[in-house]
Coordinates of C-alpha atoms in Angstrom, one line a residue:
M28 CA 158.0 117.6 186.1
H29 CA 160.8 117.3 188.6
N30 CA 164.2 118.6 188.2
R31 CA 167.6 117.0 187.7
T32 CA 171.2 118.6 188.2
L33 CA 173.7 118.2 185.4
G34 CA 176.5 116.3 187.3
Q35 CA 178.3 118.7 189.6
S36 CA 177.6 121.7 187.8
G37 CA 174.7 123.0 189.8
L38 CA 172.8 123.5 186.6
S39 CA 169.2 122.4 187.4
V40 CA 166.8 121.6 184.7
S41 CA 163.6 119.6 184.0
A42 CA 164.2 115.9 183.9
L43 CA 163.2 115.8 180.3
G44 CA 164.4 118.7 178.1
Y45 CA 163.1 119.6 174.6
G46 CA 165.2 119.3 171.5
C47 CA 164.2 122.3 169.3
M48 CA 166.1 121.2 166.1
G49 CA 163.2 119.4 164.2
I50 CA 161.1 122.3 164.4
D51 CA 162.4 123.8 161.2
F52 CA 165.6 121.8 160.5
G53 CA 166.6 118.3 159.4
Y54 CA 163.1 116.9 158.5
S55 CA 161.0 117.0 155.5
S56 CA 158.2 119.0 157.1
K57 CA 158.7 122.1 159.3
L58 CA 156.5 124.1 161.5
S59 CA 155.8 127.8 160.7
R60 CA 157.5 130.3 163.0
A61 CA 154.2 131.0 164.9
D62 CA 153.6 127.2 165.2
G63 CA 157.1 126.6 166.4
I64 CA 156.9 129.4 168.8
A65 CA 153.6 127.8 170.1
M66 CA 155.2 124.4 170.5
I67 CA 158.0 125.6 172.5
R68 CA 155.8 127.5 174.9
A69 CA 153.6 124.4 175.2
A70 CA 156.5 122.5 176.4
F71 CA 157.3 125.2 179.0
E72 CA 153.6 125.3 180.0
R73 CA 153.9 121.7 180.8
G74 CA 157.0 122.0 182.8
V75 CA 159.9 121.7 180.5
T76 CA 162.6 124.3 181.4
F77 CA 165.6 123.0 179.4
F78 CA 165.6 123.7 175.8
D79 CA 168.2 122.8 173.2
T80 CA 169.2 124.6 169.8
A81 CA 172.3 125.4 167.8
E82 CA 173.4 128.0 165.3
V83 CA 173.7 125.4 162.7
Y84 CA 169.9 124.4 162.8
G85 CA 168.5 126.4 160.0
P86 CA 171.2 127.8 160.0
W87 CA 170.4 130.5 162.6
T88 CA 166.6 130.3 162.2
N89 CA 166.1 127.9 165.1
E90 CA 167.9 130.0 167.6
D91 CA 166.0 133.0 166.6
M92 CA 162.8 131.1 167.0
V93 CA 163.8 129.8 170.4
G94 CA 164.8 133.3 171.6
E95 CA 161.5 134.7 170.6
A96 CA 159.4 131.8 172.2
L97 CA 161.2 131.8 175.5
E98 CA 161.8 135.6 176.0
P99 CA 158.8 136.1 178.2
F100 CA 160.3 133.3 180.6
R101 CA 163.7 134.6 180.8
G102 CA 165.1 133.6 184.3
E103 CA 162.9 130.4 184.3
V104 CA 164.5 128.5 181.6
V105 CA 167.9 127.1 180.6
I106 CA 168.9 127.4 177.0
A107 CA 171.7 125.4 175.4
T108 CA 173.3 126.2 172.1
K109 CA 176.4 125.2 170.2
F110 CA 179.2 126.4 168.2
G111 CA 181.8 124.6 166.1
F112 CA 181.0 124.9 162.6
N113 CA 182.1 127.2 159.8
I114 CA 178.9 128.3 158.1
D115 CA 178.9 130.5 154.9
P116 CA 177.4 133.8 156.1
D117 CA 175.7 134.5 152.9
S118 CA 174.5 131.1 151.7
G119 CA 174.3 129.3 154.9
A120 CA 176.4 126.5 153.5
M121 CA 178.5 124.2 155.9
R122 CA 182.1 124.5 155.4
G123 CA 183.4 122.1 157.9
V124 CA 184.2 122.5 161.6
D125 CA 185.9 125.6 163.2
S126 CA 186.6 126.1 166.9
H127 CA 189.1 128.7 166.7
P128 CA 188.9 131.1 169.6
E129 CA 187.9 134.0 167.4
Q130 CA 185.1 132.0 165.8
I131 CA 183.9 130.9 169.3
R132 CA 183.6 134.4 170.3
R133 CA 181.8 135.4 167.0
V134 CA 179.3 132.6 167.4
C135 CA 178.7 133.6 171.0
D136 CA 178.1 137.1 170.3
A137 CA 175.6 136.2 167.4
S138 CA 173.8 133.7 169.5
L139 CA 173.3 136.0 172.3
K140 CA 171.4 138.3 170.0
R141 CA 169.4 135.7 168.4
L142 CA 168.5 134.1 171.7
R143 CA 167.7 137.5 173.2
V144 CA 169.6 136.6 176.4
D145 CA 172.5 138.3 178.3
A146 CA 174.3 134.9 178.8
I147 CA 174.1 131.6 177.4
D148 CA 173.4 129.1 180.0
L149 CA 175.0 126.0 178.4
F150 CA 177.4 126.5 175.4
Y151 CA 178.4 123.2 173.7
Q152 CA 181.2 122.5 171.2
H153 CA 179.1 121.0 168.7
R154 CA 181.8 118.7 167.1
V155 CA 185.5 118.6 168.2
D156 CA 187.6 120.5 165.7
P157 CA 190.9 118.3 165.3
K158 CA 192.8 121.6 164.1
V159 CA 192.3 123.4 167.4
P160 CA 193.8 122.0 170.7
I161 CA 190.9 121.4 173.0
E162 CA 192.7 123.2 175.6
D163 CA 192.4 126.5 173.6
V164 CA 188.6 125.7 173.0
A165 CA 188.0 125.3 176.9
G166 CA 190.1 128.3 177.7
T167 CA 188.1 130.5 175.4
V168 CA 184.8 129.2 176.9
R169 CA 186.3 129.7 180.4
D170 CA 187.2 133.3 179.4
L171 CA 183.7 133.8 178.1
I172 CA 182.4 132.5 181.4
A173 CA 184.6 135.1 183.2
E174 CA 183.2 137.7 181.0
G175 CA 179.6 136.8 181.9
K176 CA 178.5 135.8 178.4
V177 CA 178.4 132.1 179.1
R178 CA 177.5 130.3 182.3
H179 CA 178.4 126.6 181.5
F180 CA 180.5 124.6 179.1
G181 CA 179.4 121.5 177.2
M182 CA 180.6 119.2 174.5
S183 CA 178.8 117.2 171.9
E184 CA 180.0 113.7 170.7
P185 CA 183.6 114.1 171.9
G186 CA 186.1 111.3 172.8
A187 CA 186.6 110.5 176.5
A188 CA 190.2 111.5 176.5
T189 CA 189.4 114.8 174.9
V190 CA 186.6 115.4 177.6
R191 CA 189.2 114.9 180.3
R192 CA 191.7 117.4 178.7
A193 CA 188.9 120.0 178.4
H194 CA 187.6 119.3 181.8
A195 CA 191.1 120.1 183.3
V196 CA 190.9 123.5 181.9
Q197 CA 187.2 124.5 182.2
P198 CA 184.9 122.1 184.1
V199 CA 182.5 120.4 181.5
A200 CA 179.0 120.7 182.8
A201 CA 177.2 118.3 180.3
L202 CA 178.0 116.1 177.3
Q203 CA 175.5 115.8 174.7
N204 CA 175.8 112.4 173.0
E205 CA 173.6 110.0 171.1
Y206 CA 172.0 107.5 173.7
S207 CA 169.0 105.2 173.3
L208 CA 167.9 101.8 173.4
W209 CA 169.4 101.3 170.0
T210 CA 172.4 103.4 170.3
R211 CA 174.5 102.6 173.4
Q212 CA 178.2 103.5 172.5
V213 CA 178.4 105.7 175.6
E214 CA 178.2 102.7 177.8
T215 CA 181.5 101.2 176.3
N216 CA 183.5 104.1 174.9
G217 CA 184.3 105.8 178.2
I218 CA 181.8 108.6 178.0
L219 CA 179.4 107.3 180.8
D220 CA 182.5 106.5 182.9
A221 CA 183.9 109.9 182.4
C222 CA 180.4 111.5 183.5
H223 CA 180.4 109.3 186.7
E224 CA 184.1 110.0 187.5
L225 CA 184.2 113.8 186.7
G226 CA 180.6 114.7 187.9
I227 CA 179.4 115.6 184.4
G228 CA 175.8 115.6 183.2
L229 CA 174.7 113.4 180.2
V230 CA 172.1 114.9 177.8
P231 CA 171.0 112.2 175.3
Y232 CA 170.0 113.4 172.0
S233 CA 167.9 111.3 169.8
P234 CA 166.7 109.3 172.7
L235 CA 163.8 108.0 170.6
G236 CA 166.2 106.8 167.9
K237 CA 165.2 109.7 165.7
G238 CA 161.5 108.7 165.9
F239 CA 162.1 105.0 165.3
L240 CA 161.6 103.9 168.9
A241 CA 158.3 105.9 169.1
G242 CA 156.7 103.4 166.6
G243 CA 155.3 106.0 164.2
I244 CA 157.4 104.9 161.1
A245 CA 156.4 101.5 159.8
S246 CA 158.8 101.0 156.9
A247 CA 161.8 102.9 155.4
E248 CA 159.6 104.0 152.6
Q249 CA 157.7 106.2 154.9
V250 CA 160.7 108.5 155.5
A251 CA 160.0 111.4 153.1
E252 CA 162.3 113.0 150.5
G253 CA 164.4 115.7 152.1
D254 CA 164.2 114.0 155.6
F255 CA 168.0 113.5 156.7
R256 CA 166.9 110.1 158.1
G257 CA 166.7 108.8 154.4
T258 CA 170.6 109.0 154.3
L259 CA 171.2 107.0 157.4
P260 CA 172.3 103.4 157.2
R261 CA 169.7 102.2 159.9
F262 CA 166.8 103.8 157.9
Q263 CA 167.6 101.7 154.7
A264 CA 165.0 99.2 153.7
A265 CA 166.9 96.1 154.8
A266 CA 168.2 97.5 158.0
F267 CA 164.8 99.0 158.8
A268 CA 163.1 95.8 158.4
H269 CA 165.4 94.0 160.5
N270 CA 165.3 96.6 163.3
L271 CA 161.6 96.4 163.6
K272 CA 162.3 93.3 165.8
L273 CA 163.6 95.7 168.3
L274 CA 160.7 98.0 168.1
D275 CA 158.3 95.0 168.5
L276 CA 160.3 94.1 171.8
V277 CA 160.0 97.7 173.0
K278 CA 156.3 97.6 172.3
K279 CA 156.0 94.4 174.2
I280 CA 157.9 95.9 177.2
A281 CA 155.7 99.0 177.1
A282 CA 152.4 97.1 176.8
D283 CA 153.4 95.1 179.9
R284 CA 153.8 98.3 181.9
G285 CA 150.7 100.1 180.5
A286 CA 152.9 102.8 178.7
T287 CA 154.0 103.6 175.1
P288 CA 157.2 102.6 173.6
A289 CA 158.5 106.2 173.5
Q290 CA 157.7 106.5 177.3
I291 CA 159.7 103.3 177.9
A292 CA 162.5 104.5 175.9
L293 CA 162.9 107.7 177.9
A294 CA 162.0 106.1 181.2
W295 CA 164.8 103.5 180.5
L296 CA 167.4 106.4 180.2
L297 CA 166.0 108.3 183.1
A298 CA 166.5 105.1 185.3
K299 CA 170.2 104.8 184.1
A300 CA 171.7 107.6 186.0
P301 CA 170.3 110.6 188.1
F302 CA 172.6 112.9 185.9
I303 CA 170.9 111.9 182.6
V304 CA 168.5 114.5 180.9
P305 CA 167.1 113.2 177.6
I306 CA 165.9 115.9 175.1
P307 CA 163.4 114.3 172.8
G308 CA 162.0 116.7 170.2
T309 CA 158.6 116.6 168.3
T310 CA 156.4 118.8 166.4
R311 CA 153.2 117.5 167.6
L312 CA 151.5 118.3 170.8
H313 CA 150.2 114.9 171.7
R314 CA 153.7 113.5 171.1
L315 CA 155.0 116.1 173.6
E316 CA 152.5 115.1 176.1
E317 CA 153.1 111.5 175.6
N318 CA 157.0 112.0 175.9
L319 CA 156.6 114.0 179.0
G320 CA 154.6 111.2 180.6
A321 CA 157.7 109.2 180.7
A322 CA 158.8 111.3 183.8
D323 CA 156.2 109.7 185.9
I324 CA 157.4 106.1 185.1
A325 CA 160.0 104.7 187.5
L326 CA 161.6 101.6 186.5
S327 CA 163.0 99.4 189.2
R328 CA 166.3 97.4 189.1
E329 CA 164.3 94.5 188.4
D330 CA 162.7 96.2 185.3
L331 CA 166.0 97.2 184.1
A332 CA 167.4 93.9 184.3
E333 CA 164.3 92.3 182.5
I334 CA 164.7 94.9 179.8
E335 CA 168.4 94.2 179.5
A336 CA 167.7 90.5 179.0
L337 CA 165.2 91.1 176.4
L338 CA 167.4 93.5 174.4
A339 CA 170.1 91.0 174.5
T340 CA 167.9 88.8 172.3
V341 CA 167.8 91.1 169.3
S342 CA 170.6 93.2 167.2
V343 CA 170.6 96.4 165.6
E344 CA 171.4 96.5 161.9
G345 CA 173.1 99.5 160.3
A346 CA 175.3 102.2 161.6
R347 CA 173.8 105.3 163.2
Y348 CA 175.5 107.8 160.8
T349 CA 177.1 107.7 157.2
P350 CA 180.9 107.0 157.6
A351 CA 181.6 110.8 157.2
G352 CA 179.1 111.6 160.0
E353 CA 180.6 108.9 162.4
A354 CA 184.2 110.2 161.6
A355 CA 183.3 113.5 163.1
T356 CA 182.5 111.9 166.5
G357 CA 184.7 110.6 169.1
L358 CA 187.7 112.8 168.5

């Protein structure tokens, strides 16, 4: 596994990271703590040095698991976590967004303990809080960096104008946005342009379309009860059936290159820019190894042009989020 640097931050990470959320949050099936720790360590043993979590995953349990799993490798890995939500401390219920400075500090201190580290390598604002000026958010993280509690500042799903305002106060090392063969808003909403211009890394989450692009789900009916994908417009029956045309196309592209659809989806992102570091997640060892194989696939300019031409022949049906979920992005 080769490394990449997230923009001009100097933060060097493996070219493919590992998204830890799905280990015990969001999907109908969860790994036990022991199996989750084993999966995280398996990723490290195979060259992954970049791990992504958040206080809201669980909530709190995911960070704690990541902390235990990676404690033996402290100094050899980069851990990213996130702040920005108001979580009821007793019930764990979500109570909206909250990026007030005092809340950021509370989350930072709690995350440090759960992750078992002296400093958070990359601290993302999970969602922009419209009630708090982004300058105050960036300034608070700047102060945490000065205090040695945080090393780098990141943002997840902000609007491009907000990124520029934040970056003027505290340089943003990385933006975490959804980006994949079926979710390409960053190419047109100014985020990718901002990354190029300001020297910011881009960390695509859901680079496999929440599993769709890996080809493991044949119909919307296979999405189990309790799986958050069942609430998403793209995973409703009619939209899902329509979107299988895209998956069939990706399968053809992969077969022509002796790869799997997941590997092509990840290799396509890696070929887009040298500062892009996707973070696919999985709970299965064979899928982990399959995903990491994408780092060995180099798509040429001609390959990318051919893929673009083929993608232009199909459309994607359905929004990526519910209206409420989408309303929380791009602020």
